[in-house]
Coordinates of C-alpha atoms and ligand atoms in Angstrom, one line a residue:
X1 CA -0.8 4.1 34.7
X2 CA -2.3 1.7 32.1
X3 CA -2.6 3.3 28.6
X4 CA -6.1 3.7 27.2
X5 CA -5.1 2.4 23.8
X6 CA -2.7 -0.3 22.9
X7 CA -1.6 -0.5 19.2
X8 CA 0.0 -3.6 17.9
X9 CA 2.4 -2.7 15.1
X10 CA 4.3 0.6 14.8
X11 CA 4.6 0.8 11.0
X12 CA 2.8 3.4 8.9
X13 CA -0.7 2.6 10.1
X14 CA 0.0 2.1 13.8
X15 CA 2.3 5.2 14.0
X16 CA -0.4 7.3 12.3
X17 CA -3.1 6.1 14.7
X18 CA -0.8 6.8 17.6
X19 CA 0.0 10.4 16.4
X20 CA -3.8 11.0 15.9
X21 CA -4.6 9.6 19.4
X22 CA -1.9 11.7 21.0
X23 CA -3.3 14.7 19.3
X24 CA -6.5 14.0 21.2
X25 CA -4.6 13.6 24.4
X26 CA -5.1 9.8 24.7
X27 CA -2.5 7.7 26.5
X28 CA -1.2 5.4 23.8
X29 CA 1.4 2.5 23.8
X30 CA 2.6 0.7 20.7
X31 CA 4.1 -2.8 20.6
X32 CA 6.4 -3.4 17.7
X33 CA 8.6 -6.4 17.1
X34 CA 10.8 -5.1 14.2
X35 CA 12.5 -1.8 14.8
X36 CA 15.7 -2.6 12.8
X37 CA 14.7 -4.0 9.4
X38 CA 12.4 -2.1 7.0
X39 CA 9.1 -3.4 5.9
X40 CA 9.5 -5.0 2.4
X41 CA 7.9 -2.4 0.2
X42 CA 8.2 -0.7 -3.2
X43 CA 7.8 2.6 -1.3
X44 CA 5.6 4.5 -3.8
X45 CA 3.6 7.1 -2.0
X46 CA 1.1 9.7 -3.4
X47 CA 1.5 13.4 -2.8
X48 CA -1.8 13.3 -0.9
X49 CA 0.0 11.5 1.9
X50 CA 2.5 14.3 2.3
X51 CA -0.2 17.0 2.2
X52 CA -2.7 15.3 4.4
X53 CA -0.3 14.1 7.1
X54 CA 2.0 17.1 7.0
X55 CA 5.1 15.1 6.0
X56 CA 8.4 16.8 5.1
X57 CA 9.6 16.2 1.5
X58 CA 13.1 15.3 2.7
X59 CA 11.6 11.8 3.2
X60 CA 11.4 11.5 -0.6
X61 CA 14.3 9.8 -2.4
X62 CA 12.9 10.7 -5.9
X63 CA 9.9 12.3 -7.4
X64 CA 8.7 10.2 -10.3
X65 CA 7.3 12.2 -13.2
X66 CA 6.9 9.6 -15.8
X67 CA 5.7 5.9 -15.8
X68 CA 6.7 3.5 -18.4
X69 CA 4.1 0.6 -18.8
X70 CA 5.4 -2.4 -20.8
X71 CA 2.9 -5.0 -22.0
X72 CA 3.5 -8.8 -22.3
X73 CA 4.5 -8.4 -26.0
X74 CA 6.9 -5.5 -25.2
X75 CA 4.5 -2.7 -26.3
X76 CA 5.5 0.4 -24.3
X77 CA 3.3 3.3 -23.1
X78 CA 4.9 6.3 -21.5
X79 CA 2.6 8.1 -19.2
X80 CA 3.3 11.5 -17.7
X81 CA 2.5 11.8 -14.0
X82 CA -0.1 14.6 -14.2
X83 CA -3.7 15.1 -13.2
X84 CA -6.5 16.9 -15.0
X85 CA -5.2 20.2 -13.7
X86 CA -1.4 19.8 -13.8
X87 CA 0.3 21.2 -10.7
X88 CA 3.8 21.2 -9.1
X89 CA 2.4 18.6 -6.8
X90 CA 2.1 16.0 -9.5
X91 CA 4.5 13.2 -8.8
X92 CA 4.8 9.8 -7.3
X93 CA 7.1 9.9 -4.2
X94 CA 9.7 7.1 -3.8
X95 CA 10.6 6.5 -0.2
X96 CA 12.7 4.0 1.6
X97 CA 10.5 2.5 4.4
X98 CA 13.3 2.5 7.0
X99 CA 13.4 6.3 6.6
X100 CA 9.6 6.9 6.2
X101 CA 8.5 4.6 9.0
X102 CA 11.3 5.8 11.2
X103 CA 10.1 9.4 10.9
X104 CA 6.5 8.5 11.7
X105 CA 7.6 6.5 14.8
X106 CA 9.7 9.4 16.0
X107 CA 6.8 11.7 15.6
X108 CA 4.5 9.4 17.6
X109 CA 7.1 9.3 20.4
X110 CA 7.7 13.1 20.3
X111 CA 3.9 13.5 20.8
X112 CA 4.1 11.2 23.8
X113 CA 3.3 7.7 22.6
X114 CA 5.5 4.9 24.1
X115 CA 6.9 2.2 21.8
X116 CA 7.7 -1.2 23.3
X117 CA 10.2 -3.2 21.3
X118 CA 8.4 -6.6 21.7
X119 CA 6.4 -9.3 20.0
X120 CA 2.7 -9.7 20.9
X121 CA 2.2 -13.3 22.1
X122 CA -1.3 -13.2 23.5
X123 CA -4.4 -11.1 23.6
X124 CA -7.5 -11.3 25.8
X125 CA -10.5 -8.9 25.2
X126 CA -13.2 -8.9 27.8
X127 CA -16.1 -6.7 28.7
X128 CA -14.0 -4.7 31.1
X129 CA -10.8 -4.3 29.0
X130 CA -7.9 -5.6 27.0
X131 CA -4.9 -7.6 28.3
X132 CA -2.0 -8.4 26.1
X133 CA 1.1 -10.5 26.6
X134 CA 4.4 -9.7 24.9
X135 CA 8.0 -10.9 24.7
X136 CA 10.7 -8.3 24.9
X137 CA 12.9 -8.3 21.8
X138 CA 15.8 -7.0 24.0
X139 CA 16.0 -9.9 26.5
X140 CA 13.2 -12.3 25.8
X141 CA 11.4 -11.5 29.0
X142 CA 7.6 -12.0 29.2
X143 CA 5.2 -9.2 30.2
X144 CA 1.6 -8.2 30.2
X145 CA -0.1 -4.9 29.7
X146 CA -3.7 -3.8 30.1
X147 CA -5.6 -1.1 28.1
X148 CA -9.1 -0.1 27.3
X149 CA -8.9 -0.8 23.6
X150 CA -6.6 -2.5 21.1
X151 CA -5.9 -1.5 17.6
X152 CA -4.4 -4.2 15.3
X153 CA -2.0 -2.5 13.0
X154 CA 0.1 -5.6 12.5
X155 CA 0.0 -6.2 8.8
X156 CA -1.1 -8.9 6.4
X157 CA -0.6 -11.8 8.9
X158 CA -2.2 -9.8 11.7
X159 CA -1.7 -11.7 14.9
X160 CA -4.3 -9.4 16.5
X161 CA -6.9 -10.5 14.0
X162 CA -6.0 -14.1 14.6
X163 CA -6.2 -13.7 18.4
X164 CA -9.6 -12.1 18.0
X165 CA -10.6 -15.4 16.3
X166 CA -10.9 -14.0 12.8
X167 CA -10.0 -16.0 9.7
X168 CA -6.8 -15.2 7.6
X169 CA -7.4 -13.1 4.5
X170 CA -6.5 -14.3 1.0
X171 CA -3.0 -13.1 0.4
X172 CA -0.7 -12.3 -2.6
X173 CA 3.1 -12.4 -2.2
X174 CA 5.4 -9.6 -3.4
X175 CA 9.1 -10.1 -3.7
X176 CA 11.7 -7.6 -4.6
X177 CA 15.4 -6.9 -4.8
X178 CA 17.2 -3.6 -4.1
X179 CA 19.8 -3.3 -6.8
X180 CA 22.5 -0.7 -6.5
X181 CA 23.6 0.5 -10.0
X182 CA 26.5 2.5 -11.2
X183 CA 25.7 6.3 -11.5
X184 CA 25.6 6.0 -15.3
X185 CA 22.8 3.3 -15.1
X186 CA 20.9 5.3 -12.4
X187 CA 20.4 8.1 -14.9
X188 CA 17.9 5.8 -16.7
X189 CA 15.7 6.1 -13.6
X190 CA 16.2 9.7 -12.7
X191 CA 12.4 10.4 -12.5
X192 CA 10.9 7.3 -14.2
X193 CA 9.3 4.2 -12.7
X194 CA 8.6 1.1 -14.8
X195 CA 5.6 -1.2 -14.6
X196 CA 5.7 -4.6 -16.4
X197 CA 2.8 -6.8 -17.3
X198 CA 2.7 -10.4 -18.4
X199 CA 2.3 -13.9 -17.2
X200 CA 6.0 -14.6 -17.1
X201 CA 6.6 -11.7 -14.6
X202 CA 3.2 -11.4 -12.8
X203 CA 0.2 -13.5 -13.9
X204 CA -2.4 -11.5 -12.1
X205 CA -0.8 -8.3 -10.7
X206 CA 2.2 -6.4 -12.0
X207 CA 6.0 -6.2 -11.8
X208 CA 7.9 -3.0 -11.1
X209 CA 11.2 -1.1 -11.2
X210 CA 11.1 1.8 -8.7
X211 CA 14.0 4.2 -8.3
X212 CA 15.4 5.2 -4.9
X213 CA 18.2 7.5 -4.0
X214 CA 21.0 5.0 -4.7
X215 CA 19.3 1.9 -6.0
X216 CA 16.4 0.5 -7.9
X217 CA 13.8 -1.8 -6.3
X218 CA 12.8 -4.5 -8.8
X219 CA 9.9 -6.6 -7.8
X220 CA 6.8 -8.7 -8.7
X221 CA 3.4 -9.3 -7.2
X222 CA 1.9 -12.8 -7.4
X223 CA -1.7 -13.6 -6.5
X224 CA -2.8 -16.5 -4.3
X225 CA -2.5 -19.2 -7.0
X226 CA 1.1 -18.2 -8.0
X227 CA 2.9 -17.5 -4.8
X228 CA 5.1 -20.6 -5.2
X229 CA 6.5 -19.2 -8.4
X230 CA 7.5 -15.8 -6.9
X231 CA 11.3 -16.3 -7.2
X232 CA 11.0 -17.6 -10.8
X233 CA 8.9 -14.6 -11.8
X234 CA 11.4 -12.2 -10.3
X235 CA 14.2 -13.8 -12.3
X236 CA 12.1 -13.5 -15.4
X237 CA 11.6 -9.8 -14.7
X238 CA 15.4 -9.2 -14.2
X239 CA 16.0 -11.0 -17.5
X240 CA 13.4 -8.7 -19.1
X241 CA 15.0 -5.6 -17.7
X242 CA 18.3 -7.0 -19.2
X243 CA 21.0 -4.3 -19.9
X244 CA 19.2 -1.7 -17.7
X245 CA 20.5 -3.7 -14.7
X246 CA 24.1 -4.2 -16.1
X247 CA 26.7 -3.6 -13.4
X248 CA 24.1 -3.9 -10.7
X249 CA 24.6 -5.4 -7.3
X250 CA 21.8 -6.9 -5.3
X251 CA 22.0 -5.3 -1.8
X252 CA 18.8 -6.8 -0.4
X253 CA 16.2 -9.4 -1.3
X254 CA 12.9 -9.0 0.6
X255 CA 9.4 -10.4 0.4
X256 CA 6.1 -10.1 2.3
X257 CA 2.4 -10.8 1.9
X258 CA -0.3 -8.4 0.7
X259 CA -3.9 -8.9 1.7
X260 CA -6.2 -9.4 -1.3
X261 CA -9.5 -8.6 0.3
X262 CA -10.8 -6.1 2.9
X263 CA -12.2 -7.6 6.0
X264 CA -16.0 -7.6 6.4
X265 CA -15.7 -6.3 9.9
X266 CA -13.0 -3.9 11.1
X267 CA -14.5 -2.7 14.4
X268 CA -15.4 -4.9 17.4
X269 CA -16.0 -4.5 21.1
X270 CA -12.8 -2.8 22.4
X271 CA -10.9 -3.7 19.2
X272 CA -10.2 -2.2 15.7
X273 CA -8.2 -3.3 12.7
X274 CA -6.5 -0.9 10.3
X275 CA -4.3 -1.0 7.2
X276 CA -3.1 -4.4 6.0
X277 CA -4.6 -6.1 9.1
X278 CA -8.0 -4.9 7.8
X279 CA -7.1 -5.9 4.2
X280 CA -7.1 -2.3 3.0
X281 CA -4.7 -2.6 0.1
X282 CA -6.1 -1.5 -3.3
X283 CA -6.1 -4.1 -6.0
X284 CA -4.7 -2.6 -9.3
X285 CA -1.7 -1.0 -7.7
X286 CA -1.1 -3.0 -4.5
X287 CA -1.0 0.4 -2.8
X288 CA -1.3 0.2 1.0
X289 CA 0.8 2.9 2.6
X290 CA -1.6 5.8 2.2
X291 CA -4.6 3.5 3.1
X292 CA -2.9 2.2 6.3
X293 CA -2.2 5.8 7.3
X294 CA -5.7 7.0 6.4
X295 CA -7.5 4.1 8.2
X296 CA -5.2 4.6 11.2
X297 CA -6.2 8.2 11.4
X298 CA -9.9 7.6 10.9
X299 CA -10.0 4.7 13.4
X300 CA -8.2 6.9 16.0
X301 CA -10.6 9.8 15.4
X302 CA -13.7 7.6 15.9
X303 CA -12.1 5.9 18.9
X304 CA -11.4 9.3 20.4
X305 CA -15.2 10.0 20.5
X306 CA -16.1 6.7 22.1
X307 CA -13.3 5.9 24.6
X308 CA -15.7 5.7 27.4
X309 CA -17.9 3.2 25.6
X310 CA -15.8 1.4 23.0
X311 CA -18.5 -1.0 21.9
X312 CA -18.6 -2.6 18.4
X313 CA -21.8 -0.6 17.8
X314 CA -20.1 2.8 18.6
X315 CA -16.8 1.9 16.8
X316 CA -18.7 0.8 13.7
X317 CA -18.7 4.5 12.7
X318 CA -15.1 3.8 11.5
X319 CA -16.3 1.2 9.0
X320 CA -19.4 3.2 8.0
X321 CA -17.4 6.3 7.2
X322 CA -14.6 4.4 5.5
X323 CA -16.8 2.5 3.0
X324 CA -19.0 5.6 2.3
X325 CA -15.9 7.5 1.4
X326 CA -13.8 4.8 -0.4
X327 CA -16.2 1.9 -1.2
X328 CA -16.8 2.9 -4.9
X329 CA -13.1 3.4 -5.5
X330 CA -12.1 0.0 -4.0
X331 CA -14.8 -1.7 -6.1
X332 CA -13.7 0.1 -9.3
X333 CA -10.0 -0.8 -8.7
X334 CA -10.9 -4.4 -8.0
X335 CA -12.8 -4.5 -11.3
X336 CA -9.9 -2.8 -13.1
X337 CA -7.5 -5.5 -11.8
X338 CA -9.8 -8.2 -13.0
X339 CA -10.3 -6.5 -16.3
X340 CA -6.8 -5.2 -17.0
X341 CA -4.7 -8.0 -15.6
X342 CA -7.1 -11.0 -16.3
X343 CA -5.0 -12.5 -19.1
X344 CA -2.2 -11.4 -21.4
X345 CA -4.6 -10.0 -24.1
X346 CA -6.3 -7.9 -21.5
X347 CA -2.9 -6.7 -20.4
X348 CA -2.2 -5.6 -24.0
X349 CA -5.5 -3.7 -24.0
X350 CA -4.7 -2.2 -20.7
X351 CA -1.3 -0.9 -21.9
X352 CA -2.9 0.5 -25.0
X353 CA -5.7 2.2 -23.0
X354 CA -3.1 3.9 -20.9
X355 CA -2.3 6.0 -24.1
X356 CA -5.6 7.8 -23.8
X357 CA -4.9 11.2 -22.2
X358 CA -8.1 11.2 -20.2
X359 CA -7.3 7.7 -18.8
X360 CA -3.9 9.0 -17.9
X361 CA -5.3 12.1 -16.2
X362 CA -8.1 10.3 -14.3
X363 CA -5.7 7.6 -13.2
X364 CA -3.3 10.1 -11.7
X365 CA -6.0 12.3 -10.2
X366 CA -7.3 9.2 -8.3
X367 CA -3.8 8.0 -7.4
X368 CA -2.1 11.3 -6.5
X369 CA -4.9 13.2 -5.0
X370 CA -7.4 10.5 -4.1
X371 CA -10.2 12.1 -6.0
X372 CA -12.4 10.3 -8.4
X373 CA -14.2 13.0 -10.4
X374 CA -16.3 11.7 -13.2
X375 CA -14.8 12.4 -16.7
X376 CA -16.7 14.8 -19.0
X377 CA -19.2 13.1 -21.3
X378 CA -17.0 13.6 -24.4
X379 CA -14.0 12.1 -22.7
X380 CA -16.1 9.1 -21.6
X381 CA -17.2 8.5 -25.1
X382 CA -13.6 8.7 -26.4
X383 CA -12.4 6.3 -23.7
X384 CA -15.2 3.8 -24.4
X385 CA -14.4 3.9 -28.1
X386 CA -10.7 3.5 -27.5
X387 CA -11.4 0.4 -25.3
X388 CA -13.6 -1.1 -28.0
X389 CA -11.0 -0.6 -30.6
X390 CA -8.2 -1.9 -28.4
X391 CA -10.3 -5.0 -27.5
X392 CA -11.1 -5.7 -31.1
X393 CA -7.6 -5.2 -32.3
X394 CA -6.0 -7.4 -29.6
X395 CA -8.6 -10.2 -29.9
X396 CA -8.7 -10.2 -33.7
X397 CA -4.9 -10.5 -33.9
X398 CA -4.9 -13.8 -31.9
Ligands
LIG401 C1 7.1 -6.1 -1.7 C2 5.9 -5.1 -1.4 C3 5.9 -3.9 -2.1 C4 4.9 -2.9 -1.8 N1 4.9 -1.8 -2.5 C5 4.1 -0.8 -2.1 C6 4.2 0.5 -2.7 O1 5.1 0.8 -3.5 N2 3.3 1.5 -2.2 C7 2.4 1.2 -1.3 O2 1.6 2.1 -1.0 N3 2.2 0.0 -0.8 C8 3.1 -1.0 -1.1 N4 3.0 -2.2 -0.5 C9 2.0 -2.4 0.6 C10 2.4 -1.7 1.9 O3 3.7 -2.2 2.2 C11 1.5 -2.1 3.0 O4 0.2 -1.9 2.5 C12 1.7 -1.2 4.2 O5 3.0 -1.3 4.7 C13 0.7 -1.5 5.3 O6 1.0 -0.8 6.5 P1 0.5 -1.3 7.9 O7 0.9 -0.3 8.9 O8 -1.0 -1.7 7.8 O9 1.2 -2.7 8.1 P2 2.8 -3.1 8.0 O10 3.5 -2.1 7.3 O11 2.8 -4.5 7.4 O12 3.3 -3.1 9.5 C14 2.8 -4.1 10.4 C15 3.7 -4.0 11.6 O13 3.3 -4.9 12.6 C16 4.4 -5.5 13.2 N5 4.0 -6.8 13.8 C17 3.5 -7.8 13.2 N6 3.3 -8.8 14.1 C18 3.6 -8.4 15.3 C19 3.7 -8.9 16.6 N7 3.3 -10.2 16.9 N8 4.1 -8.1 17.6 C20 4.5 -6.9 17.4 N9 4.5 -6.3 16.2 C21 4.1 -7.0 15.1 C22 5.4 -5.7 12.0 O14 6.7 -5.8 12.5 C23 5.2 -4.4 11.3 O15 6.0 -3.3 11.6 C24 3.9 -3.2 -0.8 C25 4.0 -4.4 -0.1 C26 5.0 -5.4 -0.4 C27 5.0 -6.7 0.4

């Protein structure tokens, strides 16, 4: 029997959509071309994802409790990972995508979704249904499959979006190395993650060192104008990290694109886009795992209500609910990227601002628990005053 929903891409977004659809009893098939290699990713996941998607904590390599932010001039700000009301649930989870994605795929299969190891090669959406062509990764044979609706969960290059006739999104590139370190060196990253700012490592985003079970991932993000320099920026970061990487061995170098803008439209007649395919990565952090899962869940819930009439008009509820819920946060974080990473002086101001305890708590409330509660009046005044002082100090000294 033909599935009702076909999902292209069985990574975090696609697998979550499939789990949700199976929960609603909907016949679901996923097409995934890459079941062996992990998606290139820093693997930082907020606790909200573990709570909201009922994920076991054995998927976590390390719980980061402290973030070190290093400005272009080497000014350091150490930020405890804690929200306004500190709890045991305050951490940034570090996961390896091969483990994390593998678990979600298995869960989707256990709930009855089928995963076809194949590459999507063609897509036709008509009034009466969806017909996709794919090439088996096992033996190269060509097949077709029909369904009522397609969900594009196929990442930043989204072939589904392309086959729907949509333009490519502006993209950044992120490149990273997994570096295995001697135990004595790993102690430095027991529960700490580093963020580095500066034109020599990341002109418009940031660079990172994230600890995993037995290695550190060291990487940089480079916006659309700087992607050609990605390897050079990564070398600069490794030079900057210097002795902290002594004795390290590169076990993997990996790179992938990050969408830099959400799509204007995410729901169409018989088709929906989620996660990176819809451009749902937040700007300041490049965070996309939680958002791919959340959009996969919401798209599936909306689709579950309209399977018998999956028109753009009905499926539009997905977009409407999404932007009502998260629009302000996306806009704020986009502004923050523009403001904080705009040039090196602003990066200095940003690093200094991160010393303000209210900024720290609000940042981690919004990252860890996905809540954006307004700060009390007194805290807002103090933050504003600290920004003015930091701006004045950094601009007067140049
Ligand atoms: C280097 C790097 C570091 C990052 N670090 C973080 C981080 O620390 N935390 C965070 O939250 N986010 C991070 N991100 C972003 C995060 O990886 C993505 O936002 C997230 O993976 C998006 O999930 P998704 O399910 O939408 O798409 P993806 O994870 O990109 O998955 C798309 C899937 O579609 C499949 N696919 C593509 N084309 C086809 C085809 N033709 N046929 C069949 N299958 C196909 C792919 O194989 C893939 O499995 C990082 C990204 C990069 C590049």
